[in-house]
Amino acid sequence: MFDSIQDISLYIVLAPLIGAIIAGLFGGQIGRVGAHTVAILGVAISFVLSALVFKWMVFDGMEPQNFSVYTWLVSEGIRFEIGFLIDELTAMMMVVVTFVSLMVHIYTVGYMSHDEENWPAGSKAGTNSYQRFFSYLSLFTFSMLMLVMANNFLQLFFGWEAVGLVSYLLIGFWSSRESAVFANMKAFLVNRVGDFGFLLGIAAVLMYFGTLDYASVFNAVEHHKDMTITIWPGSEWNIITVIGILLFIGAMGKSAQVPLHVWLPDSMEGPTPISALIHAATMVTAGIFMVARMSPVYELSEVALSFVLVIGAITALFMGLLGLVQHDIKRVVAYSTLSQLGYMTVALGVSAYAAGVFHLMTHAFFKALLFLAAGSVIIAMHHKQDMREMGGLRKYMPITWLTSLIGSLALIGAPGFSGFFSKDSIIEAVGHSTIPGAGFAYFAVLAGVFITALYSFRMYFLVFHGKERMDEHTRSHLHESPRVVTVPLILLAIPSVFIGWAYVGDMVFGDFFINAITVLPEHDVLSEVGFTSAFGMLLHGFVTAPFWLALAGVGVAYYLYMVRTDLPAKIVQLPVIKTLYAILQRNYGFDAFNNLVFGRGSRGLGTGLWKGGDTMLIDGLLVNGTARLVGWFSSVLRRVQSGYLYHYAFAMIIGLLVLFGLFVVA
Amino acid sequence: MFADLPLLSLLIWVPIIGGLLVMLAGSGRTGLEAKVLALLVSLLTFALSIPLFTGFDTGTAAMQFTEFKPWIAAFGINYHLGVDGISMPLIVLTTFTTVLVVIAGWEVIKNKPAQYMAAFLIMEGLMIGVFSALDAMLFYVFWEAMLIPMFIVIGIWGGANRVYATIKFFLYTFLGSVFMLVALLWLYGQADSFAILDFHALPISATAQIWIFLAFLVAFAVKVPMWPVHTWLPDAHVQAPTGGSVILAAIMLKLGAYGFLRFSLPITPDASQTLDWLMIGLSLIAVAYIGFVALVQRDMKKLIAYSSISHMGFVTLGFFIPWAIAANTGSFSGAGLGISGGMVQMISHGFVSAAMFLAVGVMYDRMHSREINDYGGVVHVMPKFAGFMVLFAMANAGLPGTAGFVGEFMVILAAFQANFWIAFVAASTLILGAAYTLWMVKRVIYGEIRNQKVAALKDINPREFLILGVLAFMVILLGVWPAPLLEVMDVTVQQLVEHISVSKVPAGAM
């Protein structure tokens, strides 16, 4: 039965693609029901087959599969292929991607059912927007699968940019909104900055390894660990370090690590289903996946690992802080995503790839859940997203409330929930790490636990408990969302609770990823953690610092937003806090800096080069200057051509005399 | 069945004679007969170019489909035609694009449509002549003759400031050609033949090579165009009618790049090596400097014109990277990647720039404005068109899976093998290309409708859908499966790399 894996993997990627093409090109003909049926069917096929592959891989002992589908091009004997590598890491990603995608597809049926209201009257782009949305969702699933199933860097880059494209299309989906079409361009451009590094990394791989095939590169990487490249005269860089850092710059764009994180909060302009699917569960974790996939490379460079670690720690801590000052419900979840991506990156930096990938998986479930629940709240609130106008929603929306609570508990790492197992593994691993930056990272991830609990439960209390602060009209229409919305919430809540318990032993501390992830013995922090069983970990969880920090966070949130609701406003007026608050509200000034330096700077440079270089210097001085010179010269010459016969006769005689004279002299 | 036909001659003369017939048929008021005839001629020419592709032997670098007839025996000038992996794809691109141009002008050109179509058909024949000439004089005749129809197209069917643009265009390109003529005559003196392949084999001293290289450089750099002799292009594009812009961008710019491959590299490899820093420098300026200039354009056609210059920078970068690679790594391995990448970039830019100019043409036909600020929210009235526009914009920004990615990717891979910083500057196109293209898309396609004229726009008609659809298909096909194109080029490029890796300076001479 494993023989057919090649065909099956093709079906897995093609089913959503076909769904996307049909829903996109023929959306007008097949109508809304036709479009969402074909899109959901495509992703469902993909999910079922992915689950089958996962079963074969994990339970039936199938060997990792590595095969080529077709040859993209051959030049100079270098083959660029499109092909799949399916091992445990891929299989897990395939299941996560297709499952979350399927949930989001179903949810979208409810969320986008009144999408015509989001378009200006008479907009033709709004007529089939529902179908187009499904087409994009399925196209995204296809692209993401191409990314995770790639067996070479070229296809990785292909998927990498393709998910970026779909992200662009979906952030700017409501294309009449100026903020949305600004956010999508920003997202694409910031990602392109990352891809710029990524592409150079790929070029370095090709130069030193002569191939872009993963397996060949990983097999040869040992022999290249002492090679150097001269970046500028007199500075030799280890080639593995250079490749690692360049590739990671790509990951910083896609997985929104500081300072390339600026696009993610703005991406919330897109409809909520895509925030859940693309900007929380799957696409933004592509960078994490990539580094884990490249573990044989990263293991050989402590410099690159340290770089990864420090960037991740900064992201985990400082982006979490921003979650505290948001009023928009989606923005809180967005900053929380940034912070959690930082945790995953930290795990990669200390060589605990398995823990990072495991957190990726648990996070995919509970963060998709939190986003979809936020979306459910937004539907009930008639597309208002300001938490200051919410409160007390628990009694109106019981399913949304309960699933949100589960998601929040998983997010803060409450013992027993999936996030507990993954996050605690990371924190423990960082504690055991000795690579440069680990001390700072340990502080960052611990402090992050408190902050995560604080902003998560701030949001939870503000939305579901306390006074009902919405206007009367909204209140009178509050009700639980339809079943297409609540069923995905419930289906996502289940793994948010149990998946950690079920898999932490195998995935993080066992040999689940033994074929996919390489860790050098001296970096193997996870084996030092001393794991016995999930139950043992759970018991231990109650006596560790993270538990008390999380509890403190919840407690503070309860006190500030349930008991003394007047306090937050007073706290931010305190002298030092006021300054800090202002800094946080301005996102540390990243946006202002980028607008000034990169936005206005590059436009200024462009104008300077255009007006100064092209128009003044080249055209003004050289081209038209030459023309003027010729014009002036001919105006002089014109005087000579007077038209009088005797002038010409005179000139001829003079000329003849001169010639004659020369002849005689010679 | 095609083996016996003189295919290349047919490809040159069918459109030229067809063009003359179209002009004769154009006496009718609407010019419908002329237009139908023009379409038939262009389709026939395209059909004739297909066996060129299917019958091409990818296993050899030798010239194929050759034809030879003495022309001016006294000077050794022959009517000598043939194609290899470098020129064949460009010929097919030419015949393909001409069909699109004929269809694109169908209802749009009201003024003397027959003459308009005829000009493009004649131009097509002449351009195919340039690509297939193996005799330097024949090449030169086609090269110069080709200017005339383009001059006429811009001069008659162009915009308000067309006279300035045509004169600038003509003077620039004509001036360049004069230098080339001198170089060709000198080479004739040395080789006692006008056969380009004889020039390739001719040993030349290092100093002479420099002079010849510079003479060719002037001619070809103007055509490509390379910085700083590029300023004629934005003017010409802005003033040219849509069809003119399409041919200009898709084919004519490629003639300069083709010249580098056919003349500069193989005839003066040592000079190319000596001056490669200059060529690489100018290419990088084109990529980065022009990228910034494109960013601030307010006229869509100008923006795309500048973007063309920037993209052509990759072509010249790919062509002149081999010696830098050899200097860095000690071998020419990777050089072929650069040259092939440059050639792929020529073809892909042919599709993408044609698509971009046609898309702008679609809007211009309705609004009679190219100003970005006059638009906004086009997606709400022209959703189908907007879909195409976004696709082409993404291709222009080099998105993987579209044609625009392949060549740039290969050239950046090759450039890295020469020097980290060359690749660094080249890769900046990833950001700049996306910035200028998507910022335009944002302001034109997205947002709210601010202009009442935009609100009244009608979506594309079947004719426009056909043109854009065919191009969209090609752009994606070339992006996901460029292998057939590379297969055609590969042997020729490898042979070229071998040729240029050996010095042509005669032993003992300096």
mmCIF file of N, CA, C and O in Angstrom, chain B residues 87-101 120 123-131 143 146 150 169 223-225 232-233 237 243-259 308 312 345-354 357:
data_model
loop_
_atom_site.group_PDB
_atom_site.id
_atom_site.type_symbol
_atom_site.label_atom_id
_atom_site.label_comp_id
_atom_site.label_asym_id
_atom_site.label_seq_id
_atom_site.Cartn_x
_atom_site.Cartn_y
_atom_site.Cartn_z
ATOM 1 N N SER B 87 18.748 32.263 -30.742
ATOM 2 C CA SER B 87 17.864 33.091 -31.565
ATOM 3 C C SER B 87 16.494 32.473 -31.784
ATOM 4 O O SER B 87 15.509 33.197 -31.939
ATOM 5 N N MET B 88 16.424 31.129 -31.773
ATOM 6 C CA MET B 88 15.149 30.505 -32.116
ATOM 7 C C MET B 88 14.005 30.921 -31.189
ATOM 8 O O MET B 88 12.933 31.324 -31.664
ATOM 9 N N PRO B 89 14.210 30.864 -29.859
ATOM 10 C CA PRO B 89 13.091 31.265 -28.985
ATOM 11 C C PRO B 89 12.657 32.709 -29.227
ATOM 12 O O PRO B 89 11.466 33.029 -29.123
ATOM 13 N N LEU B 90 13.614 33.559 -29.574
ATOM 14 C CA LEU B 90 13.265 34.964 -29.794
ATOM 15 C C LEU B 90 12.412 35.131 -31.041
ATOM 16 O O LEU B 90 11.537 36.007 -31.092
ATOM 17 N N ILE B 91 12.648 34.294 -32.037
ATOM 18 C CA ILE B 91 11.826 34.369 -33.254
ATOM 19 C C ILE B 91 10.392 33.949 -32.936
ATOM 20 O O ILE B 91 9.426 34.603 -33.345
ATOM 21 N N VAL B 92 10.260 32.871 -32.189
ATOM 22 C CA VAL B 92 8.906 32.421 -31.835
ATOM 23 C C VAL B 92 8.211 33.491 -30.990
ATOM 24 O O VAL B 92 7.026 33.765 -31.165
ATOM 25 N N LEU B 93 8.967 34.092 -30.089
ATOM 26 C CA LEU B 93 8.391 35.175 -29.287
ATOM 27 C C LEU B 93 7.899 36.313 -30.181
ATOM 28 O O LEU B 93 6.830 36.883 -29.965
ATOM 29 N N THR B 94 8.669 36.615 -31.221
ATOM 30 C CA THR B 94 8.293 37.696 -32.133
ATOM 31 C C THR B 94 6.991 37.381 -32.863
ATOM 32 O O THR B 94 6.079 38.222 -32.921
ATOM 33 N N THR B 95 6.892 36.167 -33.401
ATOM 34 C CA THR B 95 5.681 35.846 -34.163
ATOM 35 C C THR B 95 4.459 35.799 -33.246
ATOM 36 O O THR B 95 3.379 36.223 -33.614
ATOM 37 N N PHE B 96 4.678 35.303 -32.013
ATOM 38 C CA PHE B 96 3.587 35.238 -31.046
ATOM 39 C C PHE B 96 3.106 36.639 -30.680
ATOM 40 O O PHE B 96 1.902 36.937 -30.695
ATOM 41 N N THR B 97 4.051 37.513 -30.374
ATOM 42 C CA THR B 97 3.679 38.848 -29.925
ATOM 43 C C THR B 97 2.986 39.631 -31.029
ATOM 44 O O THR B 97 2.066 40.401 -30.765
ATOM 45 N N THR B 98 3.426 39.421 -32.266
ATOM 46 C CA THR B 98 2.813 40.181 -33.358
ATOM 47 C C THR B 98 1.331 39.841 -33.503
ATOM 48 O O THR B 98 0.511 40.726 -33.754
ATOM 49 N N VAL B 99 0.998 38.577 -33.337
ATOM 50 C CA VAL B 99 -0.423 38.213 -33.403
ATOM 51 C C VAL B 99 -1.211 39.005 -32.357
ATOM 52 O O VAL B 99 -2.262 39.581 -32.643
ATOM 53 N N LEU B 100 -0.659 39.063 -31.147
ATOM 54 C CA LEU B 100 -1.350 39.783 -30.075
ATOM 55 C C LEU B 100 -1.500 41.261 -30.416
ATOM 56 O O LEU B 100 -2.537 41.876 -30.161
ATOM 57 N N VAL B 101 -0.451 41.823 -30.995
ATOM 58 C CA VAL B 101 -0.489 43.252 -31.305
ATOM 59 C C VAL B 101 -1.559 43.538 -32.357
ATOM 60 O O VAL B 101 -2.289 44.525 -32.268
ATOM 61 N N PHE B 120 3.408 46.935 -38.466
ATOM 62 C CA PHE B 120 3.822 45.899 -37.510
ATOM 63 C C PHE B 120 4.241 44.609 -38.210
ATOM 64 O O PHE B 120 5.166 43.926 -37.778
ATOM 65 N N MET B 123 7.610 45.187 -39.658
ATOM 66 C CA MET B 123 8.566 45.196 -38.560
ATOM 67 C C MET B 123 8.864 43.762 -38.097
ATOM 68 O O MET B 123 10.004 43.419 -37.804
ATOM 69 N N GLU B 124 7.818 42.940 -38.057
ATOM 70 C CA GLU B 124 8.005 41.560 -37.624
ATOM 71 C C GLU B 124 9.012 40.843 -38.521
ATOM 72 O O GLU B 124 9.965 40.225 -38.040
ATOM 73 N N GLY B 125 8.809 40.967 -39.830
ATOM 74 C CA GLY B 125 9.723 40.312 -40.771
ATOM 75 C C GLY B 125 11.150 40.792 -40.585
ATOM 76 O O GLY B 125 12.099 39.996 -40.559
ATOM 77 N N LEU B 126 11.291 42.097 -40.412
ATOM 78 C CA LEU B 126 12.640 42.650 -40.270
ATOM 79 C C LEU B 126 13.298 42.178 -38.981
ATOM 80 O O LEU B 126 14.494 41.865 -38.950
ATOM 81 N N MET B 127 12.511 42.114 -37.911
ATOM 82 C CA MET B 127 13.097 41.677 -36.641
ATOM 83 C C MET B 127 13.508 40.207 -36.702
ATOM 84 O O MET B 127 14.555 39.825 -36.172
ATOM 85 N N ILE B 128 12.681 39.401 -37.375
ATOM 86 C CA ILE B 128 13.065 37.996 -37.546
ATOM 87 C C ILE B 128 14.338 37.922 -38.379
ATOM 88 O O ILE B 128 15.222 37.103 -38.133
ATOM 89 N N GLY B 129 14.443 38.836 -39.331
ATOM 90 C CA GLY B 129 15.670 38.917 -40.111
ATOM 91 C C GLY B 129 16.882 39.177 -39.234
ATOM 92 O O GLY B 129 17.932 38.555 -39.382
ATOM 93 N N VAL B 130 16.747 40.100 -38.298
ATOM 94 C CA VAL B 130 17.855 40.389 -37.395
ATOM 95 C C VAL B 130 18.249 39.140 -36.623
ATOM 96 O O VAL B 130 19.435 38.813 -36.491
ATOM 97 N N PHE B 131 17.232 38.428 -36.115
ATOM 98 C CA PHE B 131 17.534 37.268 -35.273
ATOM 99 C C PHE B 131 18.123 36.101 -36.059
ATOM 100 O O PHE B 131 18.804 35.250 -35.492
ATOM 101 N N TRP B 143 18.744 45.378 -39.185
ATOM 102 C CA TRP B 143 18.831 46.152 -37.942
ATOM 103 C C TRP B 143 18.418 47.596 -38.175
ATOM 104 O O TRP B 143 17.651 48.180 -37.407
ATOM 105 N N MET B 146 14.632 48.012 -39.564
ATOM 106 C CA MET B 146 13.633 47.814 -38.524
ATOM 107 C C MET B 146 13.237 49.106 -37.818
ATOM 108 O O MET B 146 12.119 49.251 -37.326
ATOM 109 N N MET B 150 9.084 51.334 -36.801
ATOM 110 C CA MET B 150 8.833 51.755 -35.420
ATOM 111 C C MET B 150 8.760 53.270 -35.340
ATOM 112 O O MET B 150 7.904 53.832 -34.652
ATOM 113 N N PHE B 169 14.332 58.723 -30.008
ATOM 114 C CA PHE B 169 14.457 57.289 -30.266
ATOM 115 C C PHE B 169 15.345 57.040 -31.479
ATOM 116 O O PHE B 169 16.285 56.248 -31.445
ATOM 117 N N LYS B 223 20.071 50.028 -27.263
ATOM 118 C CA LYS B 223 18.874 49.243 -27.555
ATOM 119 C C LYS B 223 18.311 48.566 -26.303
ATOM 120 O O LYS B 223 17.105 48.444 -26.151
ATOM 121 N N VAL B 224 19.212 48.108 -25.410
ATOM 122 C CA VAL B 224 18.744 47.258 -24.290
ATOM 123 C C VAL B 224 17.651 47.890 -23.433
ATOM 124 O O VAL B 224 16.657 47.225 -23.168
ATOM 125 N N PRO B 225 17.659 49.099 -22.979
ATOM 126 C CA PRO B 225 18.759 50.048 -22.912
ATOM 127 C C PRO B 225 19.426 49.941 -21.555
ATOM 128 O O PRO B 225 18.809 49.582 -20.576
ATOM 129 N N TRP B 232 15.767 57.485 -23.562
ATOM 130 C CA TRP B 232 14.854 57.539 -24.702
ATOM 131 C C TRP B 232 13.674 56.609 -24.493
ATOM 132 O O TRP B 232 12.590 56.836 -25.026
ATOM 133 N N LEU B 233 13.879 55.550 -23.704
ATOM 134 C CA LEU B 233 12.849 54.514 -23.622
ATOM 135 C C LEU B 233 11.564 54.990 -22.942
ATOM 136 O O LEU B 233 10.469 54.794 -23.486
ATOM 137 N N HIS B 237 8.068 55.023 -24.925
ATOM 138 C CA HIS B 237 6.930 54.224 -24.463
ATOM 139 C C HIS B 237 5.701 55.086 -24.211
ATOM 140 O O HIS B 237 4.583 54.724 -24.560
ATOM 141 N N GLY B 243 0.344 49.027 -29.081
ATOM 142 C CA GLY B 243 1.045 48.025 -29.879
ATOM 143 C C GLY B 243 2.520 48.333 -30.004
ATOM 144 O O GLY B 243 3.378 47.444 -29.912
ATOM 145 N N GLY B 244 2.831 49.597 -30.206
ATOM 146 C CA GLY B 244 4.228 50.005 -30.315
ATOM 147 C C GLY B 244 4.989 49.706 -29.039
ATOM 148 O O GLY B 244 6.103 49.181 -29.066
ATOM 149 N N SER B 245 4.360 50.024 -27.911
ATOM 150 C CA SER B 245 5.015 49.748 -26.629
ATOM 151 C C SER B 245 5.255 48.267 -26.452
ATOM 152 O O SER B 245 6.296 47.846 -25.945
ATOM 153 N N VAL B 246 4.266 47.479 -26.863
ATOM 154 C CA VAL B 246 4.393 46.030 -26.679
ATOM 155 C C VAL B 246 5.579 45.506 -27.475
ATOM 156 O O VAL B 246 6.436 44.782 -26.951
ATOM 157 N N ILE B 247 5.646 45.874 -28.747
ATOM 158 C CA ILE B 247 6.754 45.383 -29.574
ATOM 159 C C ILE B 247 8.084 45.931 -29.065
ATOM 160 O O ILE B 247 9.090 45.217 -28.985
ATOM 161 N N LEU B 248 8.064 47.188 -28.691
ATOM 162 C CA LEU B 248 9.284 47.816 -28.184
ATOM 163 C C LEU B 248 9.802 47.041 -26.979
ATOM 164 O O LEU B 248 10.981 46.667 -26.919
ATOM 165 N N ALA B 249 8.925 46.792 -26.029
ATOM 166 C CA ALA B 249 9.362 46.151 -24.790
ATOM 167 C C ALA B 249 9.639 44.668 -24.996
ATOM 168 O O ALA B 249 10.642 44.141 -24.529
ATOM 169 N N ALA B 250 8.731 44.011 -25.707
ATOM 170 C CA ALA B 250 8.832 42.555 -25.795
ATOM 171 C C ALA B 250 9.951 42.120 -26.732
ATOM 172 O O ALA B 250 10.633 41.141 -26.465
ATOM 173 N N ILE B 251 10.147 42.831 -27.840
ATOM 174 C CA ILE B 251 11.102 42.349 -28.844
ATOM 175 C C ILE B 251 12.301 43.284 -29.022
ATOM 176 O O ILE B 251 13.440 42.844 -28.991
ATOM 177 N N MET B 252 12.027 44.564 -29.232
ATOM 178 C CA MET B 252 13.120 45.431 -29.660
ATOM 179 C C MET B 252 14.227 45.530 -28.626
ATOM 180 O O MET B 252 15.405 45.573 -28.971
ATOM 181 N N LEU B 253 13.848 45.585 -27.345
ATOM 182 C CA LEU B 253 14.886 45.658 -26.317
ATOM 183 C C LEU B 253 15.761 44.407 -26.361
ATOM 184 O O LEU B 253 16.937 44.450 -26.036
ATOM 185 N N LYS B 254 15.148 43.283 -26.783
ATOM 186 C CA LYS B 254 15.884 42.032 -26.804
ATOM 187 C C LYS B 254 16.942 42.035 -27.888
ATOM 188 O O LYS B 254 17.899 41.274 -27.826
ATOM 189 N N LEU B 255 16.766 42.892 -28.917
ATOM 190 C CA LEU B 255 17.746 42.921 -30.002
ATOM 191 C C LEU B 255 19.108 43.340 -29.487
ATOM 192 O O LEU B 255 20.135 42.793 -29.883
ATOM 193 N N GLY B 256 19.116 44.313 -28.582
ATOM 194 C CA GLY B 256 20.386 44.748 -28.013
ATOM 195 C C GLY B 256 21.036 43.623 -27.231
ATOM 196 O O GLY B 256 22.221 43.323 -27.394
ATOM 197 N N ALA B 257 20.229 42.975 -26.395
ATOM 198 C CA ALA B 257 20.762 41.880 -25.591
ATOM 199 C C ALA B 257 21.241 40.748 -26.493
ATOM 200 O O ALA B 257 22.291 40.145 -26.264
ATOM 201 N N TYR B 258 20.464 40.489 -27.542
ATOM 202 C CA TYR B 258 20.862 39.465 -28.511
ATOM 203 C C TYR B 258 22.197 39.826 -29.150
ATOM 204 O O TYR B 258 23.066 38.970 -29.354
ATOM 205 N N GLY B 259 22.371 41.100 -29.441
ATOM 206 C CA GLY B 259 23.636 41.565 -30.022
ATOM 207 C C GLY B 259 24.822 41.223 -29.130
ATOM 208 O O GLY B 259 25.868 40.786 -29.615
ATOM 209 N N SER B 308 11.025 47.940 -17.028
ATOM 210 C CA SER B 308 11.664 47.183 -18.105
ATOM 211 C C SER B 308 13.174 47.347 -18.062
ATOM 212 O O SER B 308 13.924 46.378 -18.207
ATOM 213 N N MET B 312 15.808 44.422 -17.581
ATOM 214 C CA MET B 312 16.835 44.129 -18.579
ATOM 215 C C MET B 312 18.217 44.142 -17.947
ATOM 216 O O MET B 312 19.158 43.566 -18.487
ATOM 217 N N GLN B 345 15.261 35.419 -18.987
ATOM 218 C CA GLN B 345 14.726 36.727 -18.605
ATOM 219 C C GLN B 345 14.245 37.490 -19.836
ATOM 220 O O GLN B 345 13.226 38.171 -19.796
ATOM 221 N N MET B 346 14.976 37.368 -20.953
ATOM 222 C CA MET B 346 14.540 38.045 -22.191
ATOM 223 C C MET B 346 13.158 37.557 -22.608
ATOM 224 O O MET B 346 12.277 38.332 -22.948
ATOM 225 N N ILE B 347 13.020 36.227 -22.621
ATOM 226 C CA ILE B 347 11.739 35.666 -23.067
ATOM 227 C C ILE B 347 10.627 36.024 -22.080
ATOM 228 O O ILE B 347 9.542 36.482 -22.465
ATOM 229 N N SER B 348 10.912 35.843 -20.790
ATOM 230 C CA SER B 348 9.844 36.073 -19.816
ATOM 231 C C SER B 348 9.471 37.545 -19.776
ATOM 232 O O SER B 348 8.305 37.901 -19.693
ATOM 233 N N HIS B 349 10.477 38.406 -19.888
ATOM 234 C CA HIS B 349 10.158 39.827 -19.931
ATOM 235 C C HIS B 349 9.320 40.147 -21.159
ATOM 236 O O HIS B 349 8.478 41.042 -21.134
ATOM 237 N N GLY B 350 9.557 39.399 -22.249
ATOM 238 C CA GLY B 350 8.734 39.588 -23.439
ATOM 239 C C GLY B 350 7.261 39.382 -23.122
ATOM 240 O O GLY B 350 6.411 40.193 -23.498
ATOM 241 N N PHE B 351 6.955 38.335 -22.401
ATOM 242 C CA PHE B 351 5.552 38.080 -22.057
ATOM 243 C C PHE B 351 5.030 39.074 -21.017
ATOM 244 O O PHE B 351 3.953 39.644 -21.157
ATOM 245 N N VAL B 352 5.833 39.253 -19.970
ATOM 246 C CA VAL B 352 5.326 40.035 -18.841
ATOM 247 C C VAL B 352 5.183 41.511 -19.227
ATOM 248 O O VAL B 352 4.161 42.137 -18.937
ATOM 249 N N SER B 353 6.198 42.051 -19.903
ATOM 250 C CA SER B 353 6.091 43.473 -20.236
ATOM 251 C C SER B 353 4.995 43.686 -21.274
ATOM 252 O O SER B 353 4.258 44.667 -21.212
ATOM 253 N N ALA B 354 4.872 42.751 -22.224
ATOM 254 C CA ALA B 354 3.779 42.865 -23.188
ATOM 255 C C ALA B 354 2.452 42.890 -22.454
ATOM 256 O O ALA B 354 1.570 43.714 -22.730
ATOM 257 N N PHE B 357 1.945 46.255 -20.619
ATOM 258 C CA PHE B 357 1.596 47.369 -21.507
ATOM 259 C C PHE B 357 0.205 47.182 -22.095
ATOM 260 O O PHE B 357 -0.542 48.157 -22.265
#
